[in-house]
Short mmCIF file of C-alpha atoms and ligand atoms in Angstrom, two decimals:
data_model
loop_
_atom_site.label_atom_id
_atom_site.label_comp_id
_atom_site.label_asym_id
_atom_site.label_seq_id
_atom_site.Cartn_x
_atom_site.Cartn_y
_atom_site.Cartn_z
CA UNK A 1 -29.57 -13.71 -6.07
CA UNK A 2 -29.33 -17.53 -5.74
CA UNK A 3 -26.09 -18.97 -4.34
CA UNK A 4 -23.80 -21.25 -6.33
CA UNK A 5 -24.01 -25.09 -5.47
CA UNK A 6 -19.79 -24.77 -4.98
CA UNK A 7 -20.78 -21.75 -2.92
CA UNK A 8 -23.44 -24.00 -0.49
CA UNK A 9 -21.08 -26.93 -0.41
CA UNK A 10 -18.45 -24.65 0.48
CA UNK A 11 -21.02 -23.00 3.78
CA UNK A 12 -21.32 -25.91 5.28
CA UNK A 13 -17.79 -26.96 5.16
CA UNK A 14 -16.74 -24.35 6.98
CA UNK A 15 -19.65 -24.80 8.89
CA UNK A 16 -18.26 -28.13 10.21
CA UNK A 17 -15.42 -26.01 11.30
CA UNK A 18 -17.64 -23.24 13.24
CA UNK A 19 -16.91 -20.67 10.71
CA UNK A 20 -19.74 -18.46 9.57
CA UNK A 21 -18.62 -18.17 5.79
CA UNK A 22 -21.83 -15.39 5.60
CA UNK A 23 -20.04 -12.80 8.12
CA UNK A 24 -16.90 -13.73 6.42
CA UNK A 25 -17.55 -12.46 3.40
CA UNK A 26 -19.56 -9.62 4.57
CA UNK A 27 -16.61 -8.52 6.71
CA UNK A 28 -14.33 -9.34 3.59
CA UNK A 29 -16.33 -6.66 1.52
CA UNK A 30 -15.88 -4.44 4.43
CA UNK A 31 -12.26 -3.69 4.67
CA UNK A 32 -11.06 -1.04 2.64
CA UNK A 33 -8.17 -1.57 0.35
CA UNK A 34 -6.38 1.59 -0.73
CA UNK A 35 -5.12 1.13 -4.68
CA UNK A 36 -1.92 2.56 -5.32
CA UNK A 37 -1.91 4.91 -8.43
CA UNK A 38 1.69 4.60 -9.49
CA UNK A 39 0.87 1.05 -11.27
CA UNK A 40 -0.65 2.72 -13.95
CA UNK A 41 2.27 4.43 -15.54
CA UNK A 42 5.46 2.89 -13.74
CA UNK A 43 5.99 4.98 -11.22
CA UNK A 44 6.72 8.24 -13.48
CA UNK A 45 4.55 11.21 -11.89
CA UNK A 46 3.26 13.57 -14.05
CA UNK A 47 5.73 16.51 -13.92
CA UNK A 48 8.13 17.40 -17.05
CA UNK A 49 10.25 14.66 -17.36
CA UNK A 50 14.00 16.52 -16.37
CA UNK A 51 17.47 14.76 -17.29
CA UNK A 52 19.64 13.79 -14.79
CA UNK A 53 16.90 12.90 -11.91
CA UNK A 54 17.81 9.55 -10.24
CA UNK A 55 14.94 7.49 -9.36
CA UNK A 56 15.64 6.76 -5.59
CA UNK A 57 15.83 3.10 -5.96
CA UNK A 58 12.29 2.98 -7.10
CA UNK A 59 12.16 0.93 -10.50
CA UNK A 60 9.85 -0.46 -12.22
CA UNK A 61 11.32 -2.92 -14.85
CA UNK A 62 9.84 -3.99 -18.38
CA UNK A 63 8.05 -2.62 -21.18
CA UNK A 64 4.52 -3.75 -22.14
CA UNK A 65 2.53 -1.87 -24.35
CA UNK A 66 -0.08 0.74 -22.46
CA UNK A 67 1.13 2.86 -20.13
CA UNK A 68 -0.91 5.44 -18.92
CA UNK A 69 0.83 8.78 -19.90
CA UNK A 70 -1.09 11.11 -18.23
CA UNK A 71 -3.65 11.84 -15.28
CA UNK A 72 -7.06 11.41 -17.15
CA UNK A 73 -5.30 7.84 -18.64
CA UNK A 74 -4.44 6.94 -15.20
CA UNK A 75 -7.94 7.75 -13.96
CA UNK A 76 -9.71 6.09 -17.02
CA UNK A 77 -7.44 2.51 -16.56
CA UNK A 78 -8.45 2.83 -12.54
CA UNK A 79 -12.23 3.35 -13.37
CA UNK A 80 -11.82 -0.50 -15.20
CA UNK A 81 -10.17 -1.56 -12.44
CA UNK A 82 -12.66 -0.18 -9.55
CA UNK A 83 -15.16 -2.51 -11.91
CA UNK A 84 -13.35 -5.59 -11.31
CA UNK A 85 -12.93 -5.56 -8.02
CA UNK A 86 -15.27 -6.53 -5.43
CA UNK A 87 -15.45 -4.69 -1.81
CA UNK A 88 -14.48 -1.07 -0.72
CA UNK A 89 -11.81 0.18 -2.11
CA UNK A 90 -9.07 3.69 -2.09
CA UNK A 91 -6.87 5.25 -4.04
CA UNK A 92 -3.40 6.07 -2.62
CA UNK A 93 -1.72 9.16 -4.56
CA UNK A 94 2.09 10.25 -4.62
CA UNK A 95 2.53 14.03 -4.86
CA UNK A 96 4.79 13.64 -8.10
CA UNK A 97 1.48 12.73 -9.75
CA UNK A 98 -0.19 16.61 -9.10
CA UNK A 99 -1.55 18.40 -12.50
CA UNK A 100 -0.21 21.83 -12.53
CA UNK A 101 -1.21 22.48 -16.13
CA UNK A 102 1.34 24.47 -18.18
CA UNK A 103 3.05 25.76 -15.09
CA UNK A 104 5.96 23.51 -13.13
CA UNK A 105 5.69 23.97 -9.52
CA UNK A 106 8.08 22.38 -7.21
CA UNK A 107 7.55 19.88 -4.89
CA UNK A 108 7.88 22.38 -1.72
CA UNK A 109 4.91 24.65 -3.71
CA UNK A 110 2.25 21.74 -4.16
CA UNK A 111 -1.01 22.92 -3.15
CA UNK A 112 -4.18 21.25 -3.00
CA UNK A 113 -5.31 22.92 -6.29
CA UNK A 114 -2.81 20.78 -8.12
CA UNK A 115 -4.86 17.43 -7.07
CA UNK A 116 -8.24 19.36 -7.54
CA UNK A 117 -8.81 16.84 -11.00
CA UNK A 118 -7.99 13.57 -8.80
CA UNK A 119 -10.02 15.20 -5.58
CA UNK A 120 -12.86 15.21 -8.33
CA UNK A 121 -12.43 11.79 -9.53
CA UNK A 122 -12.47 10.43 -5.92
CA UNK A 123 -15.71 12.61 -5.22
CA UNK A 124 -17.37 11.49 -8.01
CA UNK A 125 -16.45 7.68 -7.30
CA UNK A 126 -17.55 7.98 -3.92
CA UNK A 127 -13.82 6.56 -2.75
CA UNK A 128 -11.67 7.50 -0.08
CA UNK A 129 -7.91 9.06 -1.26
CA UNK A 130 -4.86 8.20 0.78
CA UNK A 131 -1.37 10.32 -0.20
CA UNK A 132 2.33 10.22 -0.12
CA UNK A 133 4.90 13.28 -0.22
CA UNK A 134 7.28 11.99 -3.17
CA UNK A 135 10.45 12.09 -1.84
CA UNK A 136 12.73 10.60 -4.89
CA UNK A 137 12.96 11.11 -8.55
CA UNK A 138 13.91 14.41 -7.79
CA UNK A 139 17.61 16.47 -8.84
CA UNK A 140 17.61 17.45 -4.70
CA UNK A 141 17.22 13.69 -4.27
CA UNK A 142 20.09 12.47 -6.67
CA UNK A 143 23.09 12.44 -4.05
CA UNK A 144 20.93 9.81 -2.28
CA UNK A 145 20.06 11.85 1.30
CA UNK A 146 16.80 14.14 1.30
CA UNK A 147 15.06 14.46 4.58
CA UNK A 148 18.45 13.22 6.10
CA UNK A 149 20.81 14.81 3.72
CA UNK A 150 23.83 17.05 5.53
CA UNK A 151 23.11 20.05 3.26
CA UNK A 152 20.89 21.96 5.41
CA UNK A 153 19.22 23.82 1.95
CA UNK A 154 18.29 20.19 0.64
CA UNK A 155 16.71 19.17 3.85
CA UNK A 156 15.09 22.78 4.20
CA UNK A 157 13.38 21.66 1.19
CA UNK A 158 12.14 18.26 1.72
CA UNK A 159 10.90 19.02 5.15
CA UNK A 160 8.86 21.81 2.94
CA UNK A 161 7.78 19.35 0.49
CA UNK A 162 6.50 17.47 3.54
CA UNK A 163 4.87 20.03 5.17
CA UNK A 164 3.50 20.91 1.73
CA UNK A 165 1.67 17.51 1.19
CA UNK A 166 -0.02 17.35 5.04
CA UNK A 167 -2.01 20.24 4.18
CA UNK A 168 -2.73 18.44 1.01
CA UNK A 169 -3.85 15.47 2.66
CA UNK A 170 -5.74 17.46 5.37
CA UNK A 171 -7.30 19.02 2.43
CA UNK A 172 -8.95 16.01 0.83
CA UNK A 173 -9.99 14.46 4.26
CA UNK A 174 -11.84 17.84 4.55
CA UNK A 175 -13.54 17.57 1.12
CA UNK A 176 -14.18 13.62 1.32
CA UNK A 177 -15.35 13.46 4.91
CA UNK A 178 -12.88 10.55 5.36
CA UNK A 179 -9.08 10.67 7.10
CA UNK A 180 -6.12 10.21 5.14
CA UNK A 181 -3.50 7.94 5.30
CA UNK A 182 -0.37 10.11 4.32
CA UNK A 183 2.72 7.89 4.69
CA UNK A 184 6.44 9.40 4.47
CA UNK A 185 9.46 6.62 3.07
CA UNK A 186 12.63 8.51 1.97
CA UNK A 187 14.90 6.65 0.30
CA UNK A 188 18.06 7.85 2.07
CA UNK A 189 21.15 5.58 2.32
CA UNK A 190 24.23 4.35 1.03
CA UNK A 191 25.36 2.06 -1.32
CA UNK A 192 28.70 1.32 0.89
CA UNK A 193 29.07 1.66 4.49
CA UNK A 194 29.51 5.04 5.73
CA UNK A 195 31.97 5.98 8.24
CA UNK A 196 28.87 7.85 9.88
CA UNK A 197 25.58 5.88 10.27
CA UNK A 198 24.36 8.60 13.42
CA UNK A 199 24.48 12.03 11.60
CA UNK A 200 22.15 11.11 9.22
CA UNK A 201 20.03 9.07 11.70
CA UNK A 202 19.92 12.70 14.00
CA UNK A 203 19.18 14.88 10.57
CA UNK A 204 16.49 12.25 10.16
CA UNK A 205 14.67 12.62 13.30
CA UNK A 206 14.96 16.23 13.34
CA UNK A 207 13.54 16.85 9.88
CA UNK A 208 10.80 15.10 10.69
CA UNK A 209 9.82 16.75 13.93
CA UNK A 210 10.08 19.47 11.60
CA UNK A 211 7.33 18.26 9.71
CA UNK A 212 5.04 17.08 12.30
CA UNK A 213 5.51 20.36 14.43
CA UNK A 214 2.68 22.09 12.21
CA UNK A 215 0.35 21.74 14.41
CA UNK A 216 -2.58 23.59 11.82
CA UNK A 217 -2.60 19.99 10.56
CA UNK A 218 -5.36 17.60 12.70
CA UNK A 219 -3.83 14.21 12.39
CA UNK A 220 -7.62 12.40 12.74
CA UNK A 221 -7.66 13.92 9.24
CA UNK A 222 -4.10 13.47 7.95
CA UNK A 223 -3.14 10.22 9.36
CA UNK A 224 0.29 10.47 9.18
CA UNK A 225 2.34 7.28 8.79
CA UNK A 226 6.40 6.21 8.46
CA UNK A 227 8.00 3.44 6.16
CA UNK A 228 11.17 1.69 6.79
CA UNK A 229 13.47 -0.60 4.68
CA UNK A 230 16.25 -3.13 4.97
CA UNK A 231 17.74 -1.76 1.71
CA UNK A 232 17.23 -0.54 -1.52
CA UNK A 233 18.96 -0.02 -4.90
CA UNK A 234 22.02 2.23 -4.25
CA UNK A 235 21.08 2.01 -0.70
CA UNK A 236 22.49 -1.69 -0.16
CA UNK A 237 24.57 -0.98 2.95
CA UNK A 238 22.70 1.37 4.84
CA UNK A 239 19.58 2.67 5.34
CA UNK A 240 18.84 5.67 7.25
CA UNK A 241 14.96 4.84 7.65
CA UNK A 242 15.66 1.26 9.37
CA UNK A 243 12.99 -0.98 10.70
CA UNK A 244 14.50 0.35 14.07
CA UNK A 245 14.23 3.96 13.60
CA UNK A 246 10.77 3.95 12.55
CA UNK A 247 9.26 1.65 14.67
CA UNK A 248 10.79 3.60 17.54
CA UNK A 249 9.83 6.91 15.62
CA UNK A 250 6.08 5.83 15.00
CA UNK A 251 5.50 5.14 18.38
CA UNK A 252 7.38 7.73 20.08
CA UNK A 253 5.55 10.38 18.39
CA UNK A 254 2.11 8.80 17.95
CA UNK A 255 2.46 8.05 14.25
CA UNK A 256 1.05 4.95 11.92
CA UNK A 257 4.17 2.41 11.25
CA UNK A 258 4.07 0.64 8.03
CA UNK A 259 5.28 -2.70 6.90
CA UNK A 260 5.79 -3.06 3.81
CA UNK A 261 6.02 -7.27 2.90
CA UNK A 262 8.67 -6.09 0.39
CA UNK A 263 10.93 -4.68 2.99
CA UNK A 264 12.71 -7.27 4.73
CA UNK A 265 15.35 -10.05 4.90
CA UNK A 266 13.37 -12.73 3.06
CA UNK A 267 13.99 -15.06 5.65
CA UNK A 268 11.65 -12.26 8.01
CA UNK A 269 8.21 -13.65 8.88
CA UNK A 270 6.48 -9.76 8.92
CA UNK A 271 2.99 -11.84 9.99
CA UNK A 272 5.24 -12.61 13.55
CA UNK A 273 6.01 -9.20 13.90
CA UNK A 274 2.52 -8.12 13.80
CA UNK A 275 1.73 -9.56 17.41
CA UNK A 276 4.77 -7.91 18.41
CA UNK A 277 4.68 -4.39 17.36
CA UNK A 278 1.21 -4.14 18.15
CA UNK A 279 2.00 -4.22 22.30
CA UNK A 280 2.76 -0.90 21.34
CA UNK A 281 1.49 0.77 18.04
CA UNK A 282 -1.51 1.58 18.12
CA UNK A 283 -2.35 1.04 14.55
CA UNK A 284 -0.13 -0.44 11.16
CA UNK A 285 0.04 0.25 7.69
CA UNK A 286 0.44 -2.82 5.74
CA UNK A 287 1.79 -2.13 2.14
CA UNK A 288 1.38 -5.92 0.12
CA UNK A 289 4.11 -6.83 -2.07
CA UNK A 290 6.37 -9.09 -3.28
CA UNK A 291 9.54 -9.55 -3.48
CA UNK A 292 11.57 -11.76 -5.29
CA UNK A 293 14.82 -12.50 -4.05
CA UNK A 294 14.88 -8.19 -3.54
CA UNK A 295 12.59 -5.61 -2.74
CA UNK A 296 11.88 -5.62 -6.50
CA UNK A 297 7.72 -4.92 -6.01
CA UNK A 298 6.44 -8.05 -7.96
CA UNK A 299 2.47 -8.44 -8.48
CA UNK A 300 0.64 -9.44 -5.04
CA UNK A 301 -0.11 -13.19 -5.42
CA UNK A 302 -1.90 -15.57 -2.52
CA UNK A 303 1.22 -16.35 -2.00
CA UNK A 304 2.07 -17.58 2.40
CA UNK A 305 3.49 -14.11 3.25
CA UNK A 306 0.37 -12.36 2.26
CA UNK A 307 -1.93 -14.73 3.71
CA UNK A 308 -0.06 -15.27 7.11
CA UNK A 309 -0.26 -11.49 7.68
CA UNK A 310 -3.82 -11.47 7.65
CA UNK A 311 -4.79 -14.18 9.52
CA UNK A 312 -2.58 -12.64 11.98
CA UNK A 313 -4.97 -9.00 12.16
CA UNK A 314 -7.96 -11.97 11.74
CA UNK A 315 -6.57 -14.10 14.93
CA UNK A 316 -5.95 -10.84 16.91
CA UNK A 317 -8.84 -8.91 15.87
CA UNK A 318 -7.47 -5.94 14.76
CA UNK A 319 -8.93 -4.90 11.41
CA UNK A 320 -9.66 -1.88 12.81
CA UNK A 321 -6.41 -1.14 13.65
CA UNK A 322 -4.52 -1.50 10.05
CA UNK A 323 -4.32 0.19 7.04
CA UNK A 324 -4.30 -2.11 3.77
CA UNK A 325 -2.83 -0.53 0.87
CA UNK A 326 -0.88 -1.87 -2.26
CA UNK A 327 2.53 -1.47 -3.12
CA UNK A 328 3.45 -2.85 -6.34
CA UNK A 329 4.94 -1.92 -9.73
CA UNK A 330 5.24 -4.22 -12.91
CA UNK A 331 5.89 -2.88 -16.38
CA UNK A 332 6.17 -6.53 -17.83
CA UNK A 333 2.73 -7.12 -17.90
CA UNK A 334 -1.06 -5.52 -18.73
CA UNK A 335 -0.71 -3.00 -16.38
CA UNK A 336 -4.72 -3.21 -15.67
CA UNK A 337 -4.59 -7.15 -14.90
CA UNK A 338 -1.51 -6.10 -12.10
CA UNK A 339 -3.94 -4.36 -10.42
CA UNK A 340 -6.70 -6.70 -10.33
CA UNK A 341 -4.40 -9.28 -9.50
CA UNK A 342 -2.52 -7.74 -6.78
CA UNK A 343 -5.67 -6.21 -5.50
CA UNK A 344 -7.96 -9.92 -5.65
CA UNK A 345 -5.21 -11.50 -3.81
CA UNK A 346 -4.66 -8.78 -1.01
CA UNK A 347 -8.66 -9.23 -0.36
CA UNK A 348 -8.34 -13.07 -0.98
CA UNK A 349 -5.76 -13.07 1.96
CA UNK A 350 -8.59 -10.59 3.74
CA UNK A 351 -11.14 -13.14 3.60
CA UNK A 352 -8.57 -16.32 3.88
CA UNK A 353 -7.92 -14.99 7.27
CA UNK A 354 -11.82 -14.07 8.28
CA UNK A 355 -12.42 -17.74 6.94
CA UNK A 356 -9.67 -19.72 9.62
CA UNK A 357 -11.10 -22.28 12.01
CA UNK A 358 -8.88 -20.36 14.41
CA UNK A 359 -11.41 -21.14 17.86
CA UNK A 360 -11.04 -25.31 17.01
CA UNK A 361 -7.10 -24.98 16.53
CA UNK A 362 -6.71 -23.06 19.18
CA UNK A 363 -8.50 -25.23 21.79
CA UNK A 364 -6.60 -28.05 20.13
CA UNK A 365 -3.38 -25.83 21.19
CA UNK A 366 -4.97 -24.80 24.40
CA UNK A 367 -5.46 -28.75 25.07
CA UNK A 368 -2.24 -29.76 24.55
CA UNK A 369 -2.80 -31.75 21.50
CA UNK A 370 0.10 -30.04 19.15
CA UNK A 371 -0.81 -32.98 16.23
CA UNK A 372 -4.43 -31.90 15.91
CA UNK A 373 -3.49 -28.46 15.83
CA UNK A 374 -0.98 -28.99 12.87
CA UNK A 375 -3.50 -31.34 11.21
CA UNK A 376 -6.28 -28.53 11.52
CA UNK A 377 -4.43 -25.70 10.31
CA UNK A 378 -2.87 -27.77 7.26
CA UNK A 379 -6.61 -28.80 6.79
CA UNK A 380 -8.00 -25.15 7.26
CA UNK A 381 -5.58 -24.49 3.73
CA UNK A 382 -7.99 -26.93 1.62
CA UNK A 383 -10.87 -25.49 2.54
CA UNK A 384 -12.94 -24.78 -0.32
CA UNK A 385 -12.24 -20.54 0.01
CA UNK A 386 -12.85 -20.27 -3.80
CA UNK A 387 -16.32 -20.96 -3.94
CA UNK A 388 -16.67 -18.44 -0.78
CA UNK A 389 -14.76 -15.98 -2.85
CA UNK A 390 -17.02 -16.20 -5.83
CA UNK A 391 -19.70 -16.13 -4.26
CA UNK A 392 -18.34 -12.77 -2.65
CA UNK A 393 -17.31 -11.65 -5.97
CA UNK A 394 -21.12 -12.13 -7.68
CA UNK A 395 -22.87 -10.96 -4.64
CA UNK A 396 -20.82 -7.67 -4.92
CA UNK A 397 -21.14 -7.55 -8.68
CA UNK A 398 -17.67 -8.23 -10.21
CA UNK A 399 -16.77 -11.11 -12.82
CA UNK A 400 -15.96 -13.75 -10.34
CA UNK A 401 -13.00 -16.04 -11.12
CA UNK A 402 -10.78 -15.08 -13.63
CA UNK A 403 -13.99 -14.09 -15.94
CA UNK A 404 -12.64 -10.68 -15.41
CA UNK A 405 -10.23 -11.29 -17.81
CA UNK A 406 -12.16 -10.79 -20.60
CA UNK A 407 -13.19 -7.20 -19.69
CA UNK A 408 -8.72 -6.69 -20.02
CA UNK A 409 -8.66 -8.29 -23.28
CA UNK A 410 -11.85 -5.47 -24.62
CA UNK A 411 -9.67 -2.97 -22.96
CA UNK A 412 -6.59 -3.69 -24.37
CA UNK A 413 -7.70 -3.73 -27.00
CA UNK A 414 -9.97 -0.69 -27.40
CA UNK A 415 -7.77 1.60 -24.89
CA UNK A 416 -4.90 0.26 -24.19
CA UNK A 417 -2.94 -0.85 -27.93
CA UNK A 418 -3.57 2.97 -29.01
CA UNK A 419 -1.41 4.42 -26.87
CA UNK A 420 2.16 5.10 -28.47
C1 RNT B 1 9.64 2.15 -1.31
C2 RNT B 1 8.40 2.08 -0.52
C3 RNT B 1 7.34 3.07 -0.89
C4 RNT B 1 7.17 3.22 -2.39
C5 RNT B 1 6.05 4.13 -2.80
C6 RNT B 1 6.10 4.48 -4.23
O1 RNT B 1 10.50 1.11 -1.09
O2 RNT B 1 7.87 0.79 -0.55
O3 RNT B 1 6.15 2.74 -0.28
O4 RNT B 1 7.04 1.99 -3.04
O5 RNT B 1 6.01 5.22 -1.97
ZN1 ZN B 2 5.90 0.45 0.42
#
């Protein structure tokens, strides 16, 4: 294939800047990017819909046409989307999304037979699954406490429910040949402050050695991994899964920490805590999102959070030491484009940070010369990166641009617009 002119103007840019836009891109296509399923249909599930279930602070607002209402729409909208993006990608399931046919089973029953249609899917797509026990949207979630709750039945049955999904996950790193990434977030906490934040913070920690006690689960096969929060939606004054708890609880017990860029005070840099936390943990998950002026899961743009983060892991080296998986939700929009969006600008960021001049601004900081390296680095952000990321996008076979577009529009209009 013969390279773009923008695409040759563009190498030797960055060539002027010692950066080798070739092993850039190559390294771009490389990192795996796990796709979160619950875009698709709004973070529903697929089990009976029940009245009276709270969501857990998970919601996903607006109501354009399209939704996927079931597993084999979820799976046909992702096979468009796996089209339209370029480099390796995953798929991240939630255990509310298992197909149990005519029979409910309850969280704490879920067996790997109940994902045997997405364990197919992922087989025949050649792409790595990740999973998630689904700890809200539940009746035994509604008083707001699960894995932390005071009942000792309710926890009894989350801590089953997260037993339940490590042999799940196990089970498709078995079938796949690949570990899985199986993060835990509960969404325990309360809406005004309690007159007891330690109880629940004790239930919390014990529930969860609980859980990780099963030691018929390998964890180089179910990568087990924690998510904390500042707060959430009925959880305003206190969350029981801090920032503090987990990071101390990830690396205390040899478990993955994720960040989620949703998750903090906005005013939080998470790309400066990435340095930080890494003294110690041995590896991250990064979940991209957005929020706006909340945790309200907006569609991933290139926006400075995202890209600071990665040229963090690119200036310390550490690709192999994250996770990179999506964490988004918008109804208001083509559900499809959300995903290629989100998805384009989380590998964007990827290969943003893969393209930085870091070695010349660094010797300019190394030398002293603080103007040149604020000169450089405000320089490195006009780069020409779009012609490298065409260029990626063709070489890897995608619609480059926003060409992809038009494969939406067919979609939408074949697929999509027929659904009630
Ligand atoms: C919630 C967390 C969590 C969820 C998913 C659905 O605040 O970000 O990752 O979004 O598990
Ligand atoms: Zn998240």
């Amino acid at each position: 294939m013969k390279s773009s002119a923008a695409y040759k103007l563009a190498r030797s840019a960055y060539a002027g800047y010692g950066v080798d836009t070739e092993a850039a891109i190559r390294h771009a296509l490389r990192v795996p990017v796990s796709l979160h399923c619950w875009q698709a249909d709004d973070v529903r599930g697929l089990e009976t819909p029940k009245d009276g279930v709270a969501g857990g602070g998970i919601m996903s607002t607006g109501g354009y046409p399209g939704r996927a209402r079931n597993g084999d729409e979820m799976r046909a909208d992702l096979d468009l989307v796996l089209k339209l993006l370029p480099g390796k990608q995953r798929l991240n399931l939630h255990a509310f999304y298992a197909e149990t046919g005519a029979k409910a089973v309850d969280r704490d029953d879920l067996r790997p037979e109940h994902f045997a249609r997405w364990l197919g899917w992922a087989k025949s797509r050649r792409i790595g699954l990740d999973f998630n026990p689904t700890y809200f949207a539940h009746e035994k979630a509604n008083s707001g406490f699960t894995l932390s709750s005071a009942d000792p039945g309710i926890r009894r049955f989350w801590i089953n429910h997260g037993k339940a999904c490590r042999h799940i996950a196990q089970h498709f790193a078995k079938e796949l040949g690949k570990p899985v990434v199986h993060n835990h977030w509960v969404p325990d906490g309360a809406k005004d402050a309690p007159a007891d934040r330690w109880a629940p913070r004790e239930r919390l920690k014990e529930s969860y050695d609980a859980i990780f006690a099963d030691k018929t689960v390998n964890r180089k096969l179910c990568v087990d991994a924690v998510e904390g929060k500042l707060f959430g939606l009925g959880s305003e004054d206190y969350v029981v899964g801090s920032q503090e708890f987990y990071s101390s609880y990830a690396q205390s017990r040899d478990l993955v920490l994720c960040l989620d860029l949703g998750h903090y005070h906005p005013t939080e840099s998470v790309a400066d805590k990435v340095s930080a936390l890494m003294q110690f943990h041995k590896r991250l998950l990064l979940h991209t999102s957005r929020p706006v002026r909340w945790d309200s899961d907006h569609v991933v743009i290139l926006d400075d959070a995202v890209r600071n983060l990665f040229l963090e892991i690119a200036r310390g080296d550490a690709w192999d030491r994250v996770f990179v998986a999506l964490d988004f939700f918008d109804a208001s929009i083509n559900r499809i484009a959300a995903y290629v969006i989100g998805a384009r600008a989380t590998r964007q960021a990827i290969l943003c940070g893969l393209l930085d001049p870091t070695a010349k601004i660094q010797a300019a900081e190394t030398a002293g010369r603080g103007h040149e390296r604020l000169a450089l680095m405000e320089q490195a952000r006009a780069l020409p990166w779009g012609a490298v990321w065409d260029e990626l996008c063709e070489r890897d076979g995608v619609p480059p641009a926003a060409k992809w577009l038009a494969d939406v529009a067919r979609y939408e209009k074949t697929v999509l617009s027929k659904r009630g």
